[in-house]
PDB file of C-alpha atoms in Angstrom:
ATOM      1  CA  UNK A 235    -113.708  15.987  45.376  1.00 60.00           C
ATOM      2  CA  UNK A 236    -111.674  15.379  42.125  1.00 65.00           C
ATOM      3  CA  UNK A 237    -110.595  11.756  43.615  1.00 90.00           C
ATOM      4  CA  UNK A 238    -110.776   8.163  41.920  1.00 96.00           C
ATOM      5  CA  UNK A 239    -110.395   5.766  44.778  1.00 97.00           C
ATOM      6  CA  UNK A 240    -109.273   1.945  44.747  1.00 98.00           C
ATOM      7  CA  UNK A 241    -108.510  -0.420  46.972  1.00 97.00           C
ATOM      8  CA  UNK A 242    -106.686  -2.681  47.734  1.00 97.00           C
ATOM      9  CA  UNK A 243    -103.121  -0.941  46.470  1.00 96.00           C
ATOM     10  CA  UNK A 244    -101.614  -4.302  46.248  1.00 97.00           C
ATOM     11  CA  UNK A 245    -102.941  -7.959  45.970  1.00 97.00           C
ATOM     12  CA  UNK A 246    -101.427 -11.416  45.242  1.00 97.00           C
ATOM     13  CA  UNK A 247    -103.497 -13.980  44.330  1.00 95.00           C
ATOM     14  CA  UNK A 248    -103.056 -17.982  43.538  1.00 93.00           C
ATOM     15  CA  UNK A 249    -104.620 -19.050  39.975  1.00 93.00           C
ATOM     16  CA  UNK A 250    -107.496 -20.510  41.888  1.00 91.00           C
ATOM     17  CA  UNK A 251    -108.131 -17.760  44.330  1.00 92.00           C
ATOM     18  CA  UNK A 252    -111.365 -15.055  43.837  1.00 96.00           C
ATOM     19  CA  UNK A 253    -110.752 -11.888  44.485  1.00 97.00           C
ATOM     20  CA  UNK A 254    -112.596  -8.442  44.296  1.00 98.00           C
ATOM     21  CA  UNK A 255    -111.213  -4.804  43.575  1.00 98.00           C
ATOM     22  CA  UNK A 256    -112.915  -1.910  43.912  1.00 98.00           C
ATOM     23  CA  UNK A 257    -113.401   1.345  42.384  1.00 98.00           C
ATOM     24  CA  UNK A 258    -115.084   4.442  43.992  1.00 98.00           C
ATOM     25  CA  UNK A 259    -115.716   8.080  43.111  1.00 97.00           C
ATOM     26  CA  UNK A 260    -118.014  11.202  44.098  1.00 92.00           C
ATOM     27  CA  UNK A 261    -117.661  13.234  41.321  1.00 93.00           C
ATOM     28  CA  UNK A 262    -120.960  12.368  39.910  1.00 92.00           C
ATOM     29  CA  UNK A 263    -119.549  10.584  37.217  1.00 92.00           C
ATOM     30  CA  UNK A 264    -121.699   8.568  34.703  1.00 91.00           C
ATOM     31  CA  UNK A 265    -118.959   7.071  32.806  1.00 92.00           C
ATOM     32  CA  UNK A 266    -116.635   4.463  34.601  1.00 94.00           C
ATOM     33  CA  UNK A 267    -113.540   2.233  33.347  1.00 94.00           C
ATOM     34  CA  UNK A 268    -111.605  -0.599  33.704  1.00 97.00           C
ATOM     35  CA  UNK A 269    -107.817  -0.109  32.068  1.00 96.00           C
ATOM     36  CA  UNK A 270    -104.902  -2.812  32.533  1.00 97.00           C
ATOM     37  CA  UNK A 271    -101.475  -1.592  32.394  1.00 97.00           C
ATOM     38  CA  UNK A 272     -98.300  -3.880  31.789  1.00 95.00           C
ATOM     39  CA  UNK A 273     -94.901  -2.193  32.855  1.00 92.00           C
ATOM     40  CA  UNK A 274     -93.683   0.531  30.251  1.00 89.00           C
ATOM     41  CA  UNK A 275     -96.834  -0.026  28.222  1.00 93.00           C
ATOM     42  CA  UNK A 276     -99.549   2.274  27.991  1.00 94.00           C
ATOM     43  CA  UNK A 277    -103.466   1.785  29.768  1.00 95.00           C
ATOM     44  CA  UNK A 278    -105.318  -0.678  27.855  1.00 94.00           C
ATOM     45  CA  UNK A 279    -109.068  -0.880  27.959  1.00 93.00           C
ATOM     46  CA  UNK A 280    -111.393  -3.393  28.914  1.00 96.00           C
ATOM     47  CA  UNK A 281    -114.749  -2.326  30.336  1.00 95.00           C
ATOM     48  CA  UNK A 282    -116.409   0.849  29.823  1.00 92.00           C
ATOM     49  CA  UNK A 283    -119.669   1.372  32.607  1.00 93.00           C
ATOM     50  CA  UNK A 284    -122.025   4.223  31.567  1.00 90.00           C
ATOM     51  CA  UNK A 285    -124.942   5.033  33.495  1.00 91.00           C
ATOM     52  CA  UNK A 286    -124.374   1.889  35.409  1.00 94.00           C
ATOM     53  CA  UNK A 287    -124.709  -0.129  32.288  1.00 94.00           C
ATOM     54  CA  UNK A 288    -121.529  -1.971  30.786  1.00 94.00           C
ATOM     55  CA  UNK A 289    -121.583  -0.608  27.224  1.00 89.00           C
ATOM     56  CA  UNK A 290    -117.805  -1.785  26.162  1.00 88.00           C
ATOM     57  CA  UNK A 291    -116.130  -5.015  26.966  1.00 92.00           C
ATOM     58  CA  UNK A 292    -112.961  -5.418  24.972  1.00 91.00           C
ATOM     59  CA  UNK A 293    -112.958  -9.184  24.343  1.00 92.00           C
ATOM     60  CA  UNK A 294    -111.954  -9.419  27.918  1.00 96.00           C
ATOM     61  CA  UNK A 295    -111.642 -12.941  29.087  1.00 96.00           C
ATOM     62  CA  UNK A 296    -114.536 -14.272  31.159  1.00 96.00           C
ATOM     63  CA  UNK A 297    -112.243 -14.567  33.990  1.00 97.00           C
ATOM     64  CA  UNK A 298    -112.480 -10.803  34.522  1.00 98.00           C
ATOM     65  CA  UNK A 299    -116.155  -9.882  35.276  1.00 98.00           C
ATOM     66  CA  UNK A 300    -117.112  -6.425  36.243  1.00 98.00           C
ATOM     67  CA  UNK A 301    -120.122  -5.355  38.260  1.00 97.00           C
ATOM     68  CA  UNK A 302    -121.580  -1.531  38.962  1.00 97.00           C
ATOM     69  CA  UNK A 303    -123.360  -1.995  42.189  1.00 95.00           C
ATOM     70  CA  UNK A 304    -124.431   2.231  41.746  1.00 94.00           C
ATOM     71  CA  UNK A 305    -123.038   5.196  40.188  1.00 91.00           C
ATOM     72  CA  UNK A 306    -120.032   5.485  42.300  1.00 96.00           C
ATOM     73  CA  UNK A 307    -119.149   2.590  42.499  1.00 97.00           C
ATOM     74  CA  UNK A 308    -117.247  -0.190  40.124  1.00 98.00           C
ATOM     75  CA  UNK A 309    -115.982  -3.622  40.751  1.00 98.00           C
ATOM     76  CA  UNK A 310    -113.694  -5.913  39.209  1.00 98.00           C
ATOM     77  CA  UNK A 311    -114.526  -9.648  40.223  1.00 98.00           C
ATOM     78  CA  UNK A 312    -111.533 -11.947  39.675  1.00 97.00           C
ATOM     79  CA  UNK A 313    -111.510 -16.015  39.031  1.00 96.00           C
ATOM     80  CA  UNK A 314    -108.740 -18.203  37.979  1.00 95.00           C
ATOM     81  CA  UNK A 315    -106.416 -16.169  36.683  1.00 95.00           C
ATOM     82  CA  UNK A 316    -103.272 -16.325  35.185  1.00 96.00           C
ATOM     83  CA  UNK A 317     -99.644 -15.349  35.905  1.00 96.00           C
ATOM     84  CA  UNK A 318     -99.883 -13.293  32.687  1.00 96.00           C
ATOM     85  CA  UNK A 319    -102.842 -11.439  34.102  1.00 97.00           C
ATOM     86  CA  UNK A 320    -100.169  -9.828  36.511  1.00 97.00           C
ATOM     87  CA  UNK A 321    -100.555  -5.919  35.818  1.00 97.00           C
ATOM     88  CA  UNK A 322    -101.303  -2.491  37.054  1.00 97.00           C
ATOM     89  CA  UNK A 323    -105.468  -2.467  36.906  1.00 98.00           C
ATOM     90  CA  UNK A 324    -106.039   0.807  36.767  1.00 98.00           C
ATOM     91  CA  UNK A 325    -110.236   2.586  37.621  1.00 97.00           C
ATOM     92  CA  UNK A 326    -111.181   5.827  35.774  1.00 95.00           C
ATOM     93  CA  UNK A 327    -114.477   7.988  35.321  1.00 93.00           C
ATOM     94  CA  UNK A 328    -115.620  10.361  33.249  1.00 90.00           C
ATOM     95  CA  UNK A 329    -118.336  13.212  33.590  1.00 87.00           C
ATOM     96  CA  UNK A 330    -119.996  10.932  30.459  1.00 78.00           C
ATOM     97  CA  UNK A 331    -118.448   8.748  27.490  1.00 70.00           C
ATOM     98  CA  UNK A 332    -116.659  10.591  24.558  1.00 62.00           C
ATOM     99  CA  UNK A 333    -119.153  10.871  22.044  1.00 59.00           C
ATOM    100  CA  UNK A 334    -122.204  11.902  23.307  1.00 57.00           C
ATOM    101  CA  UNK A 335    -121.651  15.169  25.118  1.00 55.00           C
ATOM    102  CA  UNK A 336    -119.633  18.493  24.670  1.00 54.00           C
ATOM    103  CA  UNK A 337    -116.138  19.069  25.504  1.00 51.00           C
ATOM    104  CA  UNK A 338    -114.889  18.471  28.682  1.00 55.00           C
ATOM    105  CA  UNK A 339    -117.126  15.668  29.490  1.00 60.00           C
ATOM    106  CA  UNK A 340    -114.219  13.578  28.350  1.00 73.00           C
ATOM    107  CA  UNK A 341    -111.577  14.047  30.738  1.00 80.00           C
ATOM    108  CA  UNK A 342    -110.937  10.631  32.629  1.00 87.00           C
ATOM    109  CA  UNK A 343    -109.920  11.100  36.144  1.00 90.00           C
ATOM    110  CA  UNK A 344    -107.932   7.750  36.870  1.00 94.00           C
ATOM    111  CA  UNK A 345    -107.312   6.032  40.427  1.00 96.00           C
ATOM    112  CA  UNK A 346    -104.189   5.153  41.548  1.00 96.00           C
ATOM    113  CA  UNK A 347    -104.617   1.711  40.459  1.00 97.00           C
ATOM    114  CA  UNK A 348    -104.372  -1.728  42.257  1.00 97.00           C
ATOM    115  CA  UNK A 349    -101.054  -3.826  41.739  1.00 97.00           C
ATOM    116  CA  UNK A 350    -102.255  -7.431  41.198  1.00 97.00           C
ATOM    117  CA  UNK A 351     -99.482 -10.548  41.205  1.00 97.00           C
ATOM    118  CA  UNK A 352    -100.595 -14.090  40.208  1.00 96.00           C
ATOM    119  CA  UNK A 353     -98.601 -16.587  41.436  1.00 95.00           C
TER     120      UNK A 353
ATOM    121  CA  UNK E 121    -101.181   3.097  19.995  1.00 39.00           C
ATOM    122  CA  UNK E 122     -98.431   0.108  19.143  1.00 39.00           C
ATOM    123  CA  UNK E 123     -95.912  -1.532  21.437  1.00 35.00           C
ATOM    124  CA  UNK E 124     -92.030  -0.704  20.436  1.00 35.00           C
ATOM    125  CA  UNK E 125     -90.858  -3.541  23.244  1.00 41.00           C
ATOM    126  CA  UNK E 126     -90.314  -3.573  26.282  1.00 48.00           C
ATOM    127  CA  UNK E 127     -87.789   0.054  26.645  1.00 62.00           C
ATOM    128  CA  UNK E 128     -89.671   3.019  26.392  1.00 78.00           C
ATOM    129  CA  UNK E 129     -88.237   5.862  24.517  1.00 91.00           C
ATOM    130  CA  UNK E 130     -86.775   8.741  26.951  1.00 94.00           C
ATOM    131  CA  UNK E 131     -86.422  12.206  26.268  1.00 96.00           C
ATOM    132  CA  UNK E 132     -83.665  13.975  29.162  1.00 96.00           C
ATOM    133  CA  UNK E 133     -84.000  17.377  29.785  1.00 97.00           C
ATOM    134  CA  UNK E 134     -81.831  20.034  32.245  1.00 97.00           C
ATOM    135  CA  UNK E 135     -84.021  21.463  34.747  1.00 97.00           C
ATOM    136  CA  UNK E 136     -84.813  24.855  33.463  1.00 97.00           C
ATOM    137  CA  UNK E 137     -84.870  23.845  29.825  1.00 97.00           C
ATOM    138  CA  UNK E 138     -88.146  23.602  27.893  1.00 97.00           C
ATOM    139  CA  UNK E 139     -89.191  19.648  26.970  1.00 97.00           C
ATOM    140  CA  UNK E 140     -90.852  18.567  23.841  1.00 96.00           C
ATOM    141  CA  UNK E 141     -92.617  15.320  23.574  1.00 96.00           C
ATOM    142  CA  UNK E 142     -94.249  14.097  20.290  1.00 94.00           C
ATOM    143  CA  UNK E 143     -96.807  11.483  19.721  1.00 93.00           C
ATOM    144  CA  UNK E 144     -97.816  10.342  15.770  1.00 91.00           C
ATOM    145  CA  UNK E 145    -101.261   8.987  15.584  1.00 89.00           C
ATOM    146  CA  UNK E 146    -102.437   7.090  13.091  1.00 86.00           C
ATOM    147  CA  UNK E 147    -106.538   7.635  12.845  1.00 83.00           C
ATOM    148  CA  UNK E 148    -107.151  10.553  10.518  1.00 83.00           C
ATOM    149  CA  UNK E 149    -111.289  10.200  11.794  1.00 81.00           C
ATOM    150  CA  UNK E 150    -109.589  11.166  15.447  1.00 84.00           C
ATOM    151  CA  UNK E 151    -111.406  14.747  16.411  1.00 83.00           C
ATOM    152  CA  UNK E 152    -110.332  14.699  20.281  1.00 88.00           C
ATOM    153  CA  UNK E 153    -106.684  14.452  21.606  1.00 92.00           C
ATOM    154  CA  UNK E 154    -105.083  14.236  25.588  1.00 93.00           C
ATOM    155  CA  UNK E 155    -102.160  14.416  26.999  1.00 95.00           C
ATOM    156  CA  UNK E 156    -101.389  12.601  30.079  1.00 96.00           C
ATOM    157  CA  UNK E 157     -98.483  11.942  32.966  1.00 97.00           C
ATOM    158  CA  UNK E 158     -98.292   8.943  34.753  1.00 97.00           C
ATOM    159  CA  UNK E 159     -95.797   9.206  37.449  1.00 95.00           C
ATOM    160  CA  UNK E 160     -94.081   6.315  39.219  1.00 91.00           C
ATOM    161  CA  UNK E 161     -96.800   4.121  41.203  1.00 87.00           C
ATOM    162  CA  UNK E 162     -99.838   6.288  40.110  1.00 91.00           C
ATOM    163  CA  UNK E 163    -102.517   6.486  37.983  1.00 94.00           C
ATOM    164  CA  UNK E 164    -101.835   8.742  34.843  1.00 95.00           C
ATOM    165  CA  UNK E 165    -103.190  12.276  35.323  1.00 94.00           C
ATOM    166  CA  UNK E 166    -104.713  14.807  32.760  1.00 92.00           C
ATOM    167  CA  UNK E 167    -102.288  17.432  31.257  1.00 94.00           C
ATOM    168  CA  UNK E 168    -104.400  18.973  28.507  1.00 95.00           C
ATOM    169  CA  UNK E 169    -106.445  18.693  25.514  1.00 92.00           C
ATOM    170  CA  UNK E 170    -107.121  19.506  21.777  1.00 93.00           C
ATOM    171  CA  UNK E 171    -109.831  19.059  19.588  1.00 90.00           C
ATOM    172  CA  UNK E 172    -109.338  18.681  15.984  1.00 89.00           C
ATOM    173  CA  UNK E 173    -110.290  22.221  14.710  1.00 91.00           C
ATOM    174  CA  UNK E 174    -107.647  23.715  16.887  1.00 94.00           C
ATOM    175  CA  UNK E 175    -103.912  23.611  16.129  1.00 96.00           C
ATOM    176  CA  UNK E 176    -102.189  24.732  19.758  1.00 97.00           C
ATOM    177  CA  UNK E 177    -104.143  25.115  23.041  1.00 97.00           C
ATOM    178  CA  UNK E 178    -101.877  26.451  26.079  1.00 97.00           C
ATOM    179  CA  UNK E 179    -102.212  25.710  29.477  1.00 94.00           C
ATOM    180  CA  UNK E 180     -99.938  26.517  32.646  1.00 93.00           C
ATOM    181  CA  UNK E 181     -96.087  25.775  31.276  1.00 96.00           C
ATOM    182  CA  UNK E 182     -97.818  23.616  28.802  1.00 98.00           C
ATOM    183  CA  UNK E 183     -98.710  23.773  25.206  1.00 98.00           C
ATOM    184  CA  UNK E 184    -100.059  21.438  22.909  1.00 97.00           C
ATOM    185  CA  UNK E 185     -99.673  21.518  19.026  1.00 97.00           C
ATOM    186  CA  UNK E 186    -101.481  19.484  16.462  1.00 96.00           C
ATOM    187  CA  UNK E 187    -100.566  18.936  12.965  1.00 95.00           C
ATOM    188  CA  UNK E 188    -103.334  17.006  11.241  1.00 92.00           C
ATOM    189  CA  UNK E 189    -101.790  16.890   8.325  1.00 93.00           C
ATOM    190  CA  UNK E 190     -98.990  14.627   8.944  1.00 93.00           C
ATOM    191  CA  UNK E 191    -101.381  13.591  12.475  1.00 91.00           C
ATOM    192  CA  UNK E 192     -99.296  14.681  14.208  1.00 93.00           C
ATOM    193  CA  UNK E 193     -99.112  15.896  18.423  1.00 94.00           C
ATOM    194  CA  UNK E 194     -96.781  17.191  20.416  1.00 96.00           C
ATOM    195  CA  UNK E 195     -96.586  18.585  24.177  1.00 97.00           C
ATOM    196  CA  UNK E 196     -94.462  21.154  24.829  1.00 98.00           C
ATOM    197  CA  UNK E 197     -93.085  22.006  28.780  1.00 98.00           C
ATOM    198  CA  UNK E 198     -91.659  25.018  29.491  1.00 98.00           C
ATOM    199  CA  UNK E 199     -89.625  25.629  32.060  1.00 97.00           C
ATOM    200  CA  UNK E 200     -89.089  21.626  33.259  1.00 98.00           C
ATOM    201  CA  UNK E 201     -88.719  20.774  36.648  1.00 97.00           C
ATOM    202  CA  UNK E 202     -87.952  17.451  38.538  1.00 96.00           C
ATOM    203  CA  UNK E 203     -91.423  17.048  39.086  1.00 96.00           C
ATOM    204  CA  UNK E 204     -92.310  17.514  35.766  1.00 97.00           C
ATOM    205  CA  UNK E 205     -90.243  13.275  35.425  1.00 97.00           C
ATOM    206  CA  UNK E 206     -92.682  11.343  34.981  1.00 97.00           C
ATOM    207  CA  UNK E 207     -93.943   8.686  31.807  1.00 97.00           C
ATOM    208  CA  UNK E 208     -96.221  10.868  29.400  1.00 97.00           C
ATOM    209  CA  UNK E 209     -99.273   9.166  27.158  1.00 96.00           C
ATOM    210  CA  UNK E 210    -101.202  10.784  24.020  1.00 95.00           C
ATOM    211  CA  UNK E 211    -104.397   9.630  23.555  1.00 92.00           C
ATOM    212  CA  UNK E 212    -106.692  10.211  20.647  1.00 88.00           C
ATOM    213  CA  UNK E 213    -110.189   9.268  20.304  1.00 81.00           C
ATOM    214  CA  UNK E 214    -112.362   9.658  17.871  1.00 68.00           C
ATOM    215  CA  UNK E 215    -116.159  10.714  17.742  1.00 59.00           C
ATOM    216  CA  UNK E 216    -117.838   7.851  16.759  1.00 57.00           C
ATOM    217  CA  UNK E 217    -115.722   5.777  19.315  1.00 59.00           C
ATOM    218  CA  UNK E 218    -116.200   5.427  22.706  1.00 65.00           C
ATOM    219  CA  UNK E 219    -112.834   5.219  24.096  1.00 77.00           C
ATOM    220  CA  UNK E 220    -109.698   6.420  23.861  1.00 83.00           C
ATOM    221  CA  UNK E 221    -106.388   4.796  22.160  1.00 86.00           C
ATOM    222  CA  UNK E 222    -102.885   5.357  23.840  1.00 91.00           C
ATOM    223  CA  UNK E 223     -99.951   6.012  22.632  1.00 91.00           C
ATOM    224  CA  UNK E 224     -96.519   4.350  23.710  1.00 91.00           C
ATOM    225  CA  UNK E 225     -95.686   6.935  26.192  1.00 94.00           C
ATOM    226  CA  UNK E 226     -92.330   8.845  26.754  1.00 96.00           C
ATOM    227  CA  UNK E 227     -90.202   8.549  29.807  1.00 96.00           C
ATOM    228  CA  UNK E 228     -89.391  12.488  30.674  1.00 97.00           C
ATOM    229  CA  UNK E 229     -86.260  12.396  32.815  1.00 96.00           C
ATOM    230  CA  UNK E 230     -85.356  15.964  34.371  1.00 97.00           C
ATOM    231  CA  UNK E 231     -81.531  16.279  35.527  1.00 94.00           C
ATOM    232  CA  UNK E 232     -80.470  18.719  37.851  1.00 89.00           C
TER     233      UNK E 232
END
């Protein structure tokens, strides 16, 4: 199973709404990540999980807050958001972080992503 | 990687024909480059990789070439087919980093 799940595919969401997405995979991954992706820009990071412990967080606002219940799994807890938070959010994992093992533990294996609108 | 606005740059290529894509990075400590497609509604996908003390690595109708000295990376298709249309991303990363940087990405449009 080579397969980054997330759900839900779509979501819309008022700027006082909370919200959850989720993140799954069975790869026995140990490294886990949060990207958000405008239109025609490239992934941007904001979390990096690894052994269940969040050991990047790219100045993300407080208004994103991620949880990693276990090793497969990975949430992204939404709260009072904003229109310009609208995006692609997009879940990857990888065998470990880059930097600490040999090659080929690098390779992220991304989900399909969720679709969030703020209104 | 940096933002160029809001187009991105497209490269159109006749099915059949081989496609080169290029990506200029800017980190001279990088040691560990990707290649990805993201096609429409999905999450981008590995191509193939390169490490730094390699200059071309071949996979199935795809090659990768790295110039370090002008940093340098470019993906090469042969072959392209419709479903090779798709956005493509470099990403470099370097060793004492934990994550990877993007590149703008290319739009890849195969015509029939």
């Amino acid at each position: 199973d080579t397969e980054v799940t997330q759900t839900p595919k779509h979501l819309v969401m008022g700027m006082t709404n909370k919200k959850s997405l989720k993140c799954e995979q069975h790869m026995g991954h140990r490294a886990m990540y949060w990207y958000k992706q405008k239109a025609k820009k490239p992934p941007e990071l904001m979390f990096v999980y690894s052994y269940e412990k969040l050991s990047i967080n790219e100045s993300v606002p407080s208004r994103f807050s991620p949880e990693c219940p276990n090793s497969s799994l990975l949430n992204l807890h939404l709260h009072a958001l904003q229109p310009e938070d609208s995006a692609l959010y997009l879940c990857a994992s990888s065998q470990d972080i880059p930097g600490t093992s040999g090659r080929g533990a690098y390779e992220q294996y991304f989900g399909p992503g969720t679709r969030l609108t703020v209104t | 990687g940096e933002s160029v606005g809001l187009h991105l740059p497209t490269l159109s290529v006749q099915e059949g024909d081989n496609s080169i894509i290029n990506c200029a990075y800017s980190n001279s400590a990088s040691d560990y480059f990707i290649w990805y497609k993201q096609e429409s509604g999905k999450g981008p996908q590995f191509i193939i990789d390169i490490r730094s003390n390699m200059d071309k690595r071949q996979g199935q109708r795809v090659t990768v070439l790295l110039n370090k000295t002008v940093k340098h990376l470019s993906l090469q298709i042969a072959a392209t087919q419709p479903g090779d249309s798709a956005v493509y991303f470099c990403a470099d990363l370097t060793g004492t980093a934990s994550k990877l940087t993007f590149g703008t990405g290319t739009r890849l449009q195969v015509t029939l």
